[in-house]
Coordinates of C-alpha atoms in Angstrom, one line a residue:
Chain A
M1 CA 26.2 51.3 19.7
T2 CA 28.7 50.7 17.3
K3 CA 27.7 50.0 13.7
R4 CA 27.9 46.2 14.2
G5 CA 27.1 46.5 17.8
H6 CA 24.8 43.4 18.2
S7 CA 25.0 41.5 21.4
A8 CA 25.3 38.4 19.4
F9 CA 28.4 39.4 17.9
P10 CA 31.5 39.5 19.9
P11 CA 33.9 42.5 19.3
E12 CA 36.6 41.5 16.9
S13 CA 39.3 42.0 19.6
S14 CA 37.6 39.6 21.9
P15 CA 40.0 36.8 23.2
R16 CA 39.1 33.7 21.8
P17 CA 39.5 30.4 23.6
R18 CA 42.8 28.8 22.7
G19 CA 41.4 25.5 21.9
R20 CA 39.3 26.7 19.0
P21 CA 40.5 25.5 15.6
K22 CA 42.0 28.2 13.6
N23 CA 40.2 27.9 10.4
Q24 CA 37.0 28.5 12.1
A25 CA 38.1 31.7 13.5
E26 CA 39.2 32.7 10.0
K27 CA 35.8 32.0 8.4
Q28 CA 34.3 34.8 10.5
N29 CA 36.3 37.2 8.3
V30 CA 35.1 35.9 5.0
P31 CA 32.8 38.6 3.7
F32 CA 30.2 36.3 2.8
W33 CA 29.4 35.6 6.4
S34 CA 29.3 39.1 7.4
R35 CA 26.3 41.0 8.6
R36 CA 25.8 42.7 5.1
G37 CA 26.0 39.1 3.7
D38 CA 23.3 38.1 6.2
R39 CA 21.2 41.0 5.0
V40 CA 21.5 39.9 1.4
I41 CA 20.6 36.4 2.3
G42 CA 17.6 37.8 4.1
I43 CA 16.5 39.7 0.9
L44 CA 17.0 36.5 -1.1
L45 CA 14.9 34.4 1.2
M46 CA 12.2 36.9 1.1
V47 CA 12.0 36.8 -2.7
G48 CA 11.9 33.0 -2.4
A49 CA 9.0 33.3 0.3
L50 CA 6.9 35.5 -1.9
F51 CA 6.7 32.5 -4.3
A52 CA 3.5 31.1 -2.6
I53 CA 1.5 34.3 -2.9
G54 CA 2.8 34.8 -6.5
A55 CA 1.7 31.4 -7.5
L56 CA -1.8 32.2 -5.9
A57 CA -2.0 35.5 -7.9
V58 CA -1.0 33.7 -11.1
I59 CA -3.3 30.8 -10.7
T60 CA -6.2 33.2 -10.1
A61 CA -5.2 35.5 -13.1
F62 CA -5.0 32.4 -15.5
I63 CA -8.4 30.9 -14.3
F64 CA -10.1 34.2 -14.7
K65 CA -8.7 35.0 -17.9
E66 CA -9.8 31.8 -19.5
G67 CA -13.3 31.7 -18.0
L68 CA -14.3 35.4 -17.7
P69 CA -15.2 36.2 -21.4
I70 CA -17.7 33.5 -21.7
L71 CA -19.2 34.5 -18.2
I72 CA -19.5 38.1 -19.5
Q73 CA -20.9 37.0 -23.0
N74 CA -23.4 34.6 -21.4
G75 CA -24.3 36.9 -18.3
L76 CA -23.6 35.7 -14.8
G77 CA -27.0 35.3 -14.0
R78 CA -28.1 33.0 -16.9
F79 CA -24.7 31.0 -16.2
L80 CA -25.4 30.4 -12.7
L81 CA -29.3 30.1 -12.8
S82 CA -30.0 28.0 -15.8
S83 CA -29.8 24.3 -16.1
D84 CA -29.3 24.0 -19.8
W85 CA -25.9 22.6 -20.4
Y86 CA -25.7 22.2 -24.3
P87 CA -22.2 22.8 -25.3
S88 CA -22.8 22.2 -29.0
E89 CA -25.7 24.9 -29.0
G90 CA -23.5 27.2 -27.0
R91 CA -25.8 27.2 -24.0
F92 CA -24.1 27.0 -20.7
G93 CA -26.0 26.9 -17.4
I94 CA -24.4 25.3 -14.4
F95 CA -27.3 25.5 -11.8
A96 CA -27.9 21.8 -11.7
M97 CA -24.2 21.2 -11.0
I98 CA -24.2 23.8 -8.3
M99 CA -27.2 22.2 -6.6
G100 CA -25.4 18.8 -7.0
S101 CA -22.2 20.1 -5.4
L102 CA -24.2 21.6 -2.5
A103 CA -26.1 18.7 -1.9
V104 CA -23.2 16.3 -1.9
T105 CA -21.1 18.6 0.2
A106 CA -24.1 19.0 2.8
G107 CA -24.3 15.3 3.0
A108 CA -20.7 14.8 3.4
M109 CA -20.6 17.3 6.3
L110 CA -23.6 15.7 8.0
I111 CA -21.7 12.2 8.1
G112 CA -18.2 13.6 8.2
V113 CA -18.7 16.2 11.2
V114 CA -20.4 13.7 13.4
F115 CA -17.6 11.1 13.0
S116 CA -14.8 13.7 13.1
L117 CA -16.1 15.2 16.4
A118 CA -16.4 11.8 18.0
C119 CA -12.9 10.9 17.0
A120 CA -11.6 14.2 18.1
I121 CA -13.5 13.9 21.5
V122 CA -12.0 10.5 22.0
L123 CA -8.6 11.4 21.1
T124 CA -8.5 14.3 23.4
Q125 CA -10.7 13.4 26.3
F126 CA -11.5 9.6 26.8
C127 CA -8.4 8.0 25.5
P128 CA -5.4 6.7 27.3
P129 CA -2.1 8.1 25.6
R130 CA -0.9 4.7 24.4
V131 CA -4.2 4.2 22.6
V132 CA -3.9 7.6 21.0
S133 CA -0.4 6.6 19.7
V134 CA -2.3 4.0 17.6
L135 CA -5.6 6.0 16.8
K136 CA -4.0 9.1 15.5
P137 CA -1.7 7.8 12.9
S138 CA -4.4 5.6 11.7
I139 CA -6.7 8.4 11.2
E140 CA -4.0 10.3 9.5
L141 CA -3.6 7.3 7.2
L142 CA -7.0 7.9 6.0
A143 CA -5.9 11.2 4.7
G144 CA -3.2 9.4 2.7
I145 CA -5.4 6.9 0.8
P146 CA -5.8 8.2 -2.9
S147 CA -9.1 9.6 -3.8
V148 CA -9.6 7.1 -6.7
V149 CA -9.2 4.3 -4.2
Y150 CA -11.9 5.7 -2.2
G151 CA -14.1 6.1 -5.3
F152 CA -13.4 2.5 -6.2
I153 CA -14.3 1.2 -3.0
G154 CA -17.6 3.3 -3.2
V155 CA -18.4 1.7 -6.5
V156 CA -17.7 -2.0 -5.7
I157 CA -19.1 -1.9 -2.1
L158 CA -21.3 1.0 -1.2
V159 CA -23.3 1.5 -4.6
P160 CA -24.5 -2.1 -4.8
L161 CA -25.5 -2.0 -1.1
I162 CA -27.5 1.1 -1.7
R163 CA -28.9 -0.1 -4.9
E164 CA -30.3 -3.3 -3.1
H165 CA -31.3 -2.0 0.1
L166 CA -32.6 1.5 -0.5
G167 CA -33.4 1.4 -4.2
G168 CA -32.3 3.7 -7.1
P169 CA -29.4 3.3 -9.2
G170 CA -27.1 3.1 -6.3
L171 CA -24.8 5.8 -7.9
S172 CA -26.2 8.6 -5.8
V173 CA -26.1 11.8 -3.6
L174 CA -25.9 9.4 -0.7
A175 CA -23.0 7.3 -2.0
A176 CA -21.2 10.4 -2.9
S177 CA -21.9 11.9 0.5
I178 CA -20.7 8.9 2.5
V179 CA -17.4 8.6 0.4
L180 CA -16.6 12.3 0.8
G181 CA -17.7 12.2 4.5
V182 CA -14.8 9.7 5.1
M183 CA -12.6 11.6 3.0
V184 CA -12.9 15.0 4.9
L185 CA -12.8 13.1 8.2
P186 CA -9.1 13.4 8.7
T187 CA -8.9 17.1 8.0
V188 CA -11.8 18.0 10.2
T189 CA -10.6 15.6 13.1
S190 CA -6.9 16.9 13.2
I191 CA -8.0 20.5 13.2
S192 CA -10.7 19.8 15.9
V193 CA -8.0 18.0 18.0
D194 CA -5.8 21.0 17.9
A195 CA -8.6 23.3 18.9
L196 CA -9.6 20.8 21.7
Q197 CA -6.1 20.6 23.0
A198 CA -5.8 24.4 23.0
V199 CA -8.5 24.5 25.7
P200 CA -6.6 25.4 29.1
K201 CA -6.5 22.4 31.3
S202 CA -7.9 24.6 34.2
Y203 CA -11.4 24.8 32.5
R204 CA -11.7 20.9 32.7
E205 CA -10.3 20.8 36.1
G206 CA -12.6 23.5 37.4
S207 CA -15.6 21.8 35.9
I208 CA -14.8 18.5 37.2
A209 CA -14.1 19.9 40.6
L210 CA -17.7 21.3 40.6
G211 CA -19.0 17.8 40.3
A212 CA -19.7 17.6 36.6
T213 CA -19.2 14.3 35.0
Q214 CA -16.6 13.9 32.3
W215 CA -19.2 14.1 29.4
Q216 CA -20.9 17.1 30.9
T217 CA -17.4 18.8 31.1
T218 CA -16.6 17.9 27.6
W219 CA -20.1 18.9 26.1
R220 CA -20.6 22.1 28.0
V221 CA -17.1 23.4 28.7
T222 CA -14.4 21.9 26.4
L223 CA -16.4 21.9 23.3
K224 CA -17.8 25.4 24.0
A225 CA -14.4 26.8 24.5
A226 CA -13.0 25.1 21.5
R227 CA -16.0 26.3 19.3
S228 CA -14.2 28.6 16.9
G229 CA -11.5 26.1 16.2
I230 CA -14.1 23.4 15.3
V231 CA -16.1 25.9 13.2
A232 CA -12.9 26.5 11.2
A233 CA -12.2 22.8 10.8
V234 CA -15.8 22.2 9.4
I235 CA -15.5 25.0 7.0
L236 CA -12.0 23.7 5.8
G237 CA -13.7 20.3 5.5
M238 CA -16.5 21.7 3.4
G239 CA -13.8 23.2 1.1
R240 CA -12.5 19.7 0.7
A241 CA -15.6 18.1 0.0
I242 CA -16.8 20.7 -2.5
G243 CA -13.5 20.5 -4.4
E244 CA -13.0 16.6 -4.5
T245 CA -13.3 15.3 -8.0
M246 CA -12.3 11.8 -8.9
A247 CA -13.9 10.0 -6.1
V248 CA -17.1 11.9 -6.8
I249 CA -17.2 11.1 -10.5
M250 CA -16.9 7.4 -9.8
V251 CA -19.9 7.2 -7.3
A252 CA -22.2 10.0 -8.3
G253 CA -23.4 8.7 -11.7
N254 CA -23.1 12.1 -13.3
P255 CA -26.4 12.9 -15.0
L256 CA -27.1 16.4 -16.3
D257 CA -30.2 17.1 -14.3
A258 CA -30.3 18.2 -10.5
P259 CA -31.1 15.5 -7.8
T260 CA -34.5 15.5 -6.2
S261 CA -33.8 12.8 -3.7
P262 CA -30.7 11.5 -1.9
L263 CA -30.9 8.3 -4.0
D264 CA -30.7 10.3 -7.3
P265 CA -27.5 10.3 -9.1
V266 CA -25.9 13.7 -9.4
R267 CA -23.3 15.8 -11.2
T268 CA -21.0 18.2 -9.4
L269 CA -19.0 21.2 -10.7
T270 CA -15.8 19.4 -10.2
S271 CA -16.8 16.1 -12.0
Q272 CA -18.3 18.3 -14.9
I273 CA -14.9 19.9 -15.4
A274 CA -12.8 16.7 -15.2
M275 CA -14.9 14.6 -17.5
E276 CA -15.5 17.2 -20.2
M277 CA -12.1 18.9 -20.2
G278 CA -10.6 16.0 -22.2
Y279 CA -12.3 16.8 -25.4
A280 CA -13.8 20.3 -24.9
S281 CA -12.5 23.1 -27.0
G282 CA -13.4 26.7 -28.0
E283 CA -16.5 28.1 -26.0
H284 CA -17.1 24.8 -24.3
R285 CA -13.6 24.8 -22.7
Q286 CA -14.1 28.4 -21.7
A287 CA -17.4 27.5 -20.1
L288 CA -15.6 24.7 -18.2
F289 CA -13.1 27.4 -16.9
A290 CA -16.0 29.6 -16.0
S291 CA -17.4 26.7 -13.9
G292 CA -13.7 26.6 -12.5
I293 CA -14.2 30.3 -11.6
I294 CA -17.5 29.7 -9.5
L295 CA -15.7 26.7 -7.7
F296 CA -12.7 28.8 -7.1
V297 CA -14.7 31.8 -5.8
I298 CA -16.7 29.5 -3.4
I299 CA -13.5 27.7 -2.0
M300 CA -11.9 31.1 -1.5
I301 CA -14.8 32.6 0.5
L302 CA -14.8 29.2 2.7
N303 CA -10.9 29.6 3.1
I304 CA -11.1 33.2 4.0
I305 CA -13.9 32.5 6.5
A306 CA -12.0 29.5 8.1
L307 CA -8.8 31.7 8.4
T308 CA -10.5 34.7 10.1
V309 CA -12.5 32.4 12.4
S310 CA -9.2 30.5 13.6
R311 CA -7.3 34.0 13.7
R312 CA -9.9 35.3 16.1
R313 CA -9.3 32.3 18.2
A314 CA -5.4 33.0 18.2
G315 CA -6.1 36.6 19.2
R316 CA -8.0 35.7 22.2
P317 CA -6.4 32.8 23.9
G318 CA -8.4 30.3 25.9
R319 CA -11.8 31.5 24.6
Chain B
M1 CA -38.1 11.7 32.5
R2 CA -34.5 12.7 33.0
I3 CA -31.6 10.6 32.3
S4 CA -29.1 10.7 35.1
P5 CA -25.7 12.3 34.4
A6 CA -24.0 9.0 35.1
A7 CA -26.1 7.3 32.6
T8 CA -25.6 10.1 30.0
Q9 CA -21.9 9.8 30.6
R10 CA -21.9 6.1 29.9
L11 CA -24.1 6.4 26.9
A12 CA -21.9 9.3 25.4
V13 CA -18.6 7.3 25.9
T14 CA -20.2 4.4 24.2
V15 CA -21.4 6.3 21.2
M16 CA -18.2 8.2 20.8
W17 CA -16.1 5.2 21.1
S18 CA -18.3 3.2 18.5
L19 CA -18.0 5.9 16.1
T20 CA -14.3 6.1 16.3
V21 CA -13.8 2.4 16.0
L22 CA -16.0 2.4 13.1
T23 CA -13.8 4.9 11.5
V24 CA -10.7 2.9 12.2
G25 CA -12.8 -0.1 10.8
V26 CA -13.3 1.6 7.4
L27 CA -9.6 2.3 7.2
V28 CA -8.6 -1.4 8.0
F29 CA -11.4 -2.5 5.6
I30 CA -10.2 -0.4 2.8
I31 CA -6.5 -1.5 3.1
T32 CA -7.2 -5.3 3.7
Y33 CA -9.9 -5.3 0.8
I34 CA -7.6 -3.8 -1.7
L35 CA -4.5 -5.9 -0.7
A36 CA -6.5 -9.1 -0.6
N37 CA -7.9 -8.7 -4.0
G38 CA -4.9 -7.1 -5.6
L39 CA -1.7 -8.7 -4.2
P40 CA -2.6 -12.3 -5.7
H41 CA -2.4 -10.6 -9.2
V42 CA 0.9 -8.7 -8.5
D43 CA 4.0 -10.7 -9.7
W44 CA 7.4 -9.8 -11.2
E45 CA 6.2 -9.6 -14.6
F46 CA 3.3 -7.1 -13.7
L47 CA 5.9 -4.8 -12.2
T48 CA 8.4 -5.1 -15.0
E49 CA 6.4 -5.2 -18.2
A50 CA 4.6 -2.6 -20.3
P51 CA 0.7 -2.7 -20.5
R52 CA -0.7 -4.5 -23.4
S53 CA -4.2 -3.7 -25.1
M54 CA -4.8 -0.6 -23.1
G55 CA -3.9 -2.2 -20.0
R56 CA -6.1 -5.3 -20.2
E57 CA -3.1 -7.2 -19.9
G58 CA 0.6 -6.7 -19.2
G59 CA 2.1 -4.8 -16.5
I60 CA 2.5 -1.2 -15.2
L61 CA 6.1 -0.5 -15.6
P62 CA 5.8 2.8 -17.5
M63 CA 3.3 4.0 -14.7
I64 CA 5.6 3.3 -12.1
V65 CA 8.4 5.2 -14.0
G66 CA 5.9 8.1 -14.7
T67 CA 4.7 8.2 -11.1
A68 CA 8.4 8.3 -9.7
A69 CA 9.3 10.9 -12.1
V70 CA 6.4 13.2 -11.5
T71 CA 6.7 12.9 -7.8
G72 CA 10.5 13.1 -7.6
L73 CA 10.6 16.2 -9.8
A74 CA 7.6 17.8 -7.9
V75 CA 9.2 17.5 -4.5
L76 CA 12.7 18.6 -5.9
I77 CA 10.9 21.8 -7.1
A78 CA 8.8 22.4 -4.2
A79 CA 11.1 21.5 -1.3
P80 CA 13.8 24.3 -1.8
I81 CA 11.1 26.9 -2.2
G82 CA 9.2 25.6 0.8
L83 CA 12.2 25.5 2.9
V84 CA 13.4 29.1 1.9
T85 CA 9.8 30.2 2.7
A86 CA 9.9 28.6 6.2
I87 CA 13.4 29.7 7.1
Y88 CA 12.4 33.3 6.0
L89 CA 9.2 33.2 8.1
T90 CA 10.9 31.8 11.2
E91 CA 14.4 33.1 11.3
Y92 CA 14.7 36.1 9.1
T93 CA 11.8 38.3 9.9
R94 CA 9.3 39.3 12.6
E95 CA 5.6 39.1 12.2
S96 CA 4.3 41.7 9.9
K97 CA 2.1 42.6 7.1
L98 CA 4.5 40.7 4.7
T99 CA 4.5 37.5 6.6
A100 CA 0.7 37.7 7.2
V101 CA 0.5 38.1 3.3
I102 CA 2.9 35.2 2.7
R103 CA 1.0 32.9 5.2
F104 CA -2.3 33.9 3.6
G105 CA -1.0 32.8 0.2
A106 CA 0.1 29.4 1.4
D107 CA -3.1 28.9 3.5
C108 CA -5.3 29.5 0.4
L109 CA -2.9 27.6 -1.8
A110 CA -3.6 24.5 0.6
G111 CA -7.4 24.8 0.2
I112 CA -7.5 25.2 -3.5
P113 CA -8.9 21.8 -4.9
S114 CA -6.8 19.7 -7.3
I115 CA -8.9 20.1 -10.3
I116 CA -8.4 23.9 -10.1
F117 CA -4.6 23.2 -10.2
G118 CA -5.2 20.8 -13.1
L119 CA -7.1 23.6 -15.0
F120 CA -4.3 26.1 -14.2
G121 CA -1.5 23.7 -15.1
F122 CA -3.3 22.8 -18.4
V123 CA -3.6 26.5 -19.4
F124 CA -0.4 27.6 -18.0
F125 CA 2.1 25.0 -18.3
V126 CA 0.7 22.7 -21.1
I127 CA -0.8 25.5 -23.3
T128 CA 0.9 28.9 -22.6
L129 CA 4.5 27.7 -21.9
G130 CA 4.2 25.0 -24.7
M131 CA 5.2 22.1 -22.5
G132 CA 2.3 20.0 -23.9
Y133 CA 1.2 17.0 -21.8
S134 CA 4.3 16.1 -20.1
I135 CA 5.9 15.0 -16.9
L136 CA 7.5 18.4 -16.5
A137 CA 3.9 20.1 -16.6
G138 CA 2.5 17.5 -14.2
A139 CA 5.5 18.0 -11.8
L140 CA 5.3 21.7 -11.8
T141 CA 1.6 21.6 -11.1
I142 CA 1.9 19.1 -8.4
A143 CA 4.8 21.1 -6.9
L144 CA 2.4 24.2 -6.4
M145 CA 0.0 21.8 -4.6
V146 CA 2.5 20.3 -2.1
L147 CA 4.3 23.7 -1.5
P148 CA 2.0 24.6 1.5
T149 CA 2.4 21.3 3.1
I150 CA 6.2 21.7 2.9
I151 CA 6.2 25.3 4.1
R152 CA 3.8 24.5 7.0
T153 CA 5.7 21.4 8.3
S154 CA 9.1 23.0 7.8
E155 CA 8.0 26.2 9.7
E156 CA 6.5 24.0 12.5
A157 CA 9.9 21.9 12.7
I158 CA 12.1 25.1 12.7
R159 CA 10.0 26.6 15.5
A160 CA 10.2 23.6 17.6
V161 CA 14.0 23.9 17.7
P162 CA 14.9 25.2 21.3
Q163 CA 15.8 28.8 21.5
A164 CA 18.9 27.8 23.6
Y165 CA 20.5 26.3 20.4
R166 CA 20.3 29.7 18.7
D167 CA 21.5 31.6 21.7
V168 CA 24.6 29.2 21.8
S169 CA 25.3 29.5 18.1
Y170 CA 25.2 33.2 18.4
G171 CA 27.2 33.1 21.6
L172 CA 30.0 31.3 19.6
G173 CA 30.2 34.1 17.2
S174 CA 28.3 32.8 14.3
T175 CA 26.2 34.8 11.7
R176 CA 22.5 34.4 11.4
W177 CA 23.0 32.3 8.2
Q178 CA 25.6 29.9 9.9
M179 CA 23.3 29.6 12.9
V180 CA 20.4 28.6 10.6
T181 CA 22.2 26.1 8.3
R182 CA 24.4 24.6 10.8
V183 CA 22.4 24.4 14.0
V184 CA 18.6 25.0 13.3
L185 CA 18.3 23.1 10.0
R186 CA 20.3 20.2 11.3
S187 CA 17.9 19.8 14.3
A188 CA 15.0 20.4 12.2
L189 CA 15.9 17.9 9.6
P190 CA 13.6 15.1 10.6
G191 CA 10.7 17.2 11.1
I192 CA 11.4 18.8 7.5
G193 CA 11.5 15.3 6.3
T194 CA 8.1 14.5 7.6
G195 CA 6.6 17.2 5.5
I196 CA 8.5 16.1 2.3
V197 CA 7.5 12.5 2.8
L198 CA 4.0 13.5 3.2
S199 CA 4.4 15.5 0.0
I200 CA 5.4 12.5 -1.7
G201 CA 2.4 10.6 -0.7
R202 CA 0.2 13.3 -1.9
S203 CA 1.7 13.5 -5.3
I204 CA 1.5 9.7 -5.6
S205 CA -2.1 9.8 -4.8
E206 CA -3.1 12.9 -6.9
T207 CA -5.2 12.1 -10.0
A208 CA -7.3 14.9 -11.2
A209 CA -4.5 17.5 -11.6
V210 CA -2.1 15.0 -13.5
M211 CA -4.8 13.8 -15.6
L212 CA -5.0 17.4 -17.2
T213 CA -1.2 18.1 -17.1
A214 CA 0.9 14.9 -17.5
G215 CA -1.7 13.3 -19.9
S216 CA -2.2 9.6 -20.2
A217 CA 0.3 8.2 -22.5
L218 CA 1.0 4.4 -22.0
R219 CA 4.4 4.5 -23.3
L220 CA 7.5 4.3 -21.1
P221 CA 8.6 8.0 -20.8
R222 CA 12.0 8.9 -22.0
T223 CA 12.4 12.4 -21.0
V224 CA 10.5 14.9 -18.8
F225 CA 8.8 16.3 -21.9
D226 CA 7.1 13.1 -22.6
S227 CA 3.5 12.5 -21.5
S228 CA 3.1 9.8 -18.9
R229 CA 0.2 8.2 -17.1
T230 CA 0.5 8.0 -13.4
L231 CA -0.4 4.8 -11.3
A232 CA -3.4 6.5 -9.8
L233 CA -4.7 7.7 -13.2
H234 CA -3.9 4.1 -14.6
F235 CA -6.1 2.6 -11.9
Y236 CA -8.9 5.0 -12.4
T237 CA -8.9 4.4 -16.1
L238 CA -8.8 0.5 -15.6
S239 CA -11.8 0.5 -13.3
R240 CA -13.9 3.2 -14.7
E241 CA -13.6 1.8 -18.3
G242 CA -13.9 -1.8 -17.1
L243 CA -10.8 -2.7 -18.9
S244 CA -9.5 -5.2 -16.4
M245 CA -10.7 -5.6 -12.9
S246 CA -7.7 -8.0 -11.8
N247 CA -5.2 -5.4 -13.1
A248 CA -7.2 -2.6 -11.5
Y249 CA -6.9 -4.3 -8.2
A250 CA -3.4 -5.1 -8.6
T251 CA -2.5 -1.4 -9.4
A252 CA -4.6 -0.4 -6.5
A253 CA -2.6 -2.8 -4.3
I254 CA 0.7 -1.2 -5.4
L255 CA -0.6 2.2 -4.7
I256 CA -1.8 1.3 -1.2
L257 CA 1.5 -0.4 -0.4
A258 CA 3.3 2.7 -1.5
I259 CA 1.0 5.0 0.7
L260 CA 1.6 2.6 3.6
V261 CA 5.4 2.6 3.3
I262 CA 5.4 6.6 2.9
N263 CA 3.2 6.9 6.0
L264 CA 5.3 4.7 8.1
L265 CA 8.5 6.6 7.0
A266 CA 6.7 9.9 7.8
Y267 CA 5.9 8.5 11.3
W268 CA 9.4 7.4 11.7
C269 CA 10.7 10.8 10.8
M270 CA 8.3 12.4 13.3
R271 CA 9.4 10.3 16.2
R272 CA 13.1 10.9 15.4
F273 CA 12.2 14.5 15.4
I274 CA 10.4 14.6 18.6
A275 CA 13.2 12.7 20.1
K276 CA 15.8 15.0 18.9
V277 CA 14.2 18.3 20.0
K278 CA 13.1 17.1 23.3

């Protein structure tokens, strides 16, 4: 092999077709386009590509830098397990908010997963292609609607409905769960659709050939084979729900104590941060950043679980 | 009593379809409700005037300008970085520890909620770098948020370009960079466009992050260092503080129209892309 012996590069002396315009042949000799130039470009591209991971590192560093001091000063245990949030007295406990976030997320997943799975199953199993080409874009459109619009619809439609028919103030865990359930639906659906489509066709055909109905096949074969992808979808949806802010502020009522029933109003970690950041200063602001750390850690754990689950699927095709 | 498989099949299909139809119904309801209540309040004055008395009266021109500035700048920043990342991952390297790290970074960035981006943008751009509440700080924050979308869609678009194109380009004696810029990117362009259009949609809808970085000034912004309220935040403020329901509905209608146009555009890009690489 010569130094530039790459099969893709013809030797310099190779006869060129006569019809080729001359200037194009000349460009080949400009040093910038040489292989060394290519290597330089490769390195430059790599530097650009490291931006994403660099940004992640800087974000992590700054959130921790701002929030960690108060977390250490107050003690992690007290910060997490106490419900006293009195910024003016320097007492910061976010237990009620954590419970609020968990309650709202659990409710959202209950609603969102059922609907998402139904949509994903219909899109991949029961639906003629022409209908898919209408259904799929409309479900994707749901992801494009701004969260403030969801919150607004929740306030003007959903909250009065709950207040009149189920009681309570209307602004509640239930209202937040329903709004969030709709908001996570596009994410969970599209990842589940990918997972269901990745199931080899032969599985389905085999099951149908054995005399199973379409539904038995879907339920016992296809869904089971796509299990890990669907789990990843649900976990990512969970991250979305726990991190959503504006819509939740609008429909949740945001009291300081933890909810005891689905009809109670609730304050989440995210709404806490968004509502108080505007006027907070000093320790109070640090405590909000500390709540941000807790949220960040929860989200990162969920992300990493989802990534490993879906990678395991990629490693064993067809399972 | 056991239900026969045929009955279960019928029942299951009915339930699945009704849940799906209900989902689409929610979408149709939201869009028609907002448009029906908002469009009657939208007129030329509303689009071209500044708000008066905190938005109770007047129009939304400064918010339209602010939203366009934040969105445009954010995409201008994120698109080149995202594209470079995608080109590197697909054309310039093999799968390795490094690409795994880069992908991990992008995937995690995609999962971080907007309020965390807002906190970061506030402490980093607004305070540490001394930009203050400004369009620039908002745009930089949003750029980080949409970066993963652009990386992911560009990567998929580039991967979908048939290998034969690359082989032919090499066969004609081009270098890798020539092959990438003149052959691969040209074919992948509509696919990359889809990602960019989707990012525009995401920046227009974003509220929590811009609230903490771009601020909420009602004046018409003059430079990127001015604070400006975006449409989504203006809508939030109007409805939350009960300033003016009719203006809130009208603002929401403009938002929804923008999102509809953007999604149609993205859909059209995608169709063109699929037609091109097939």
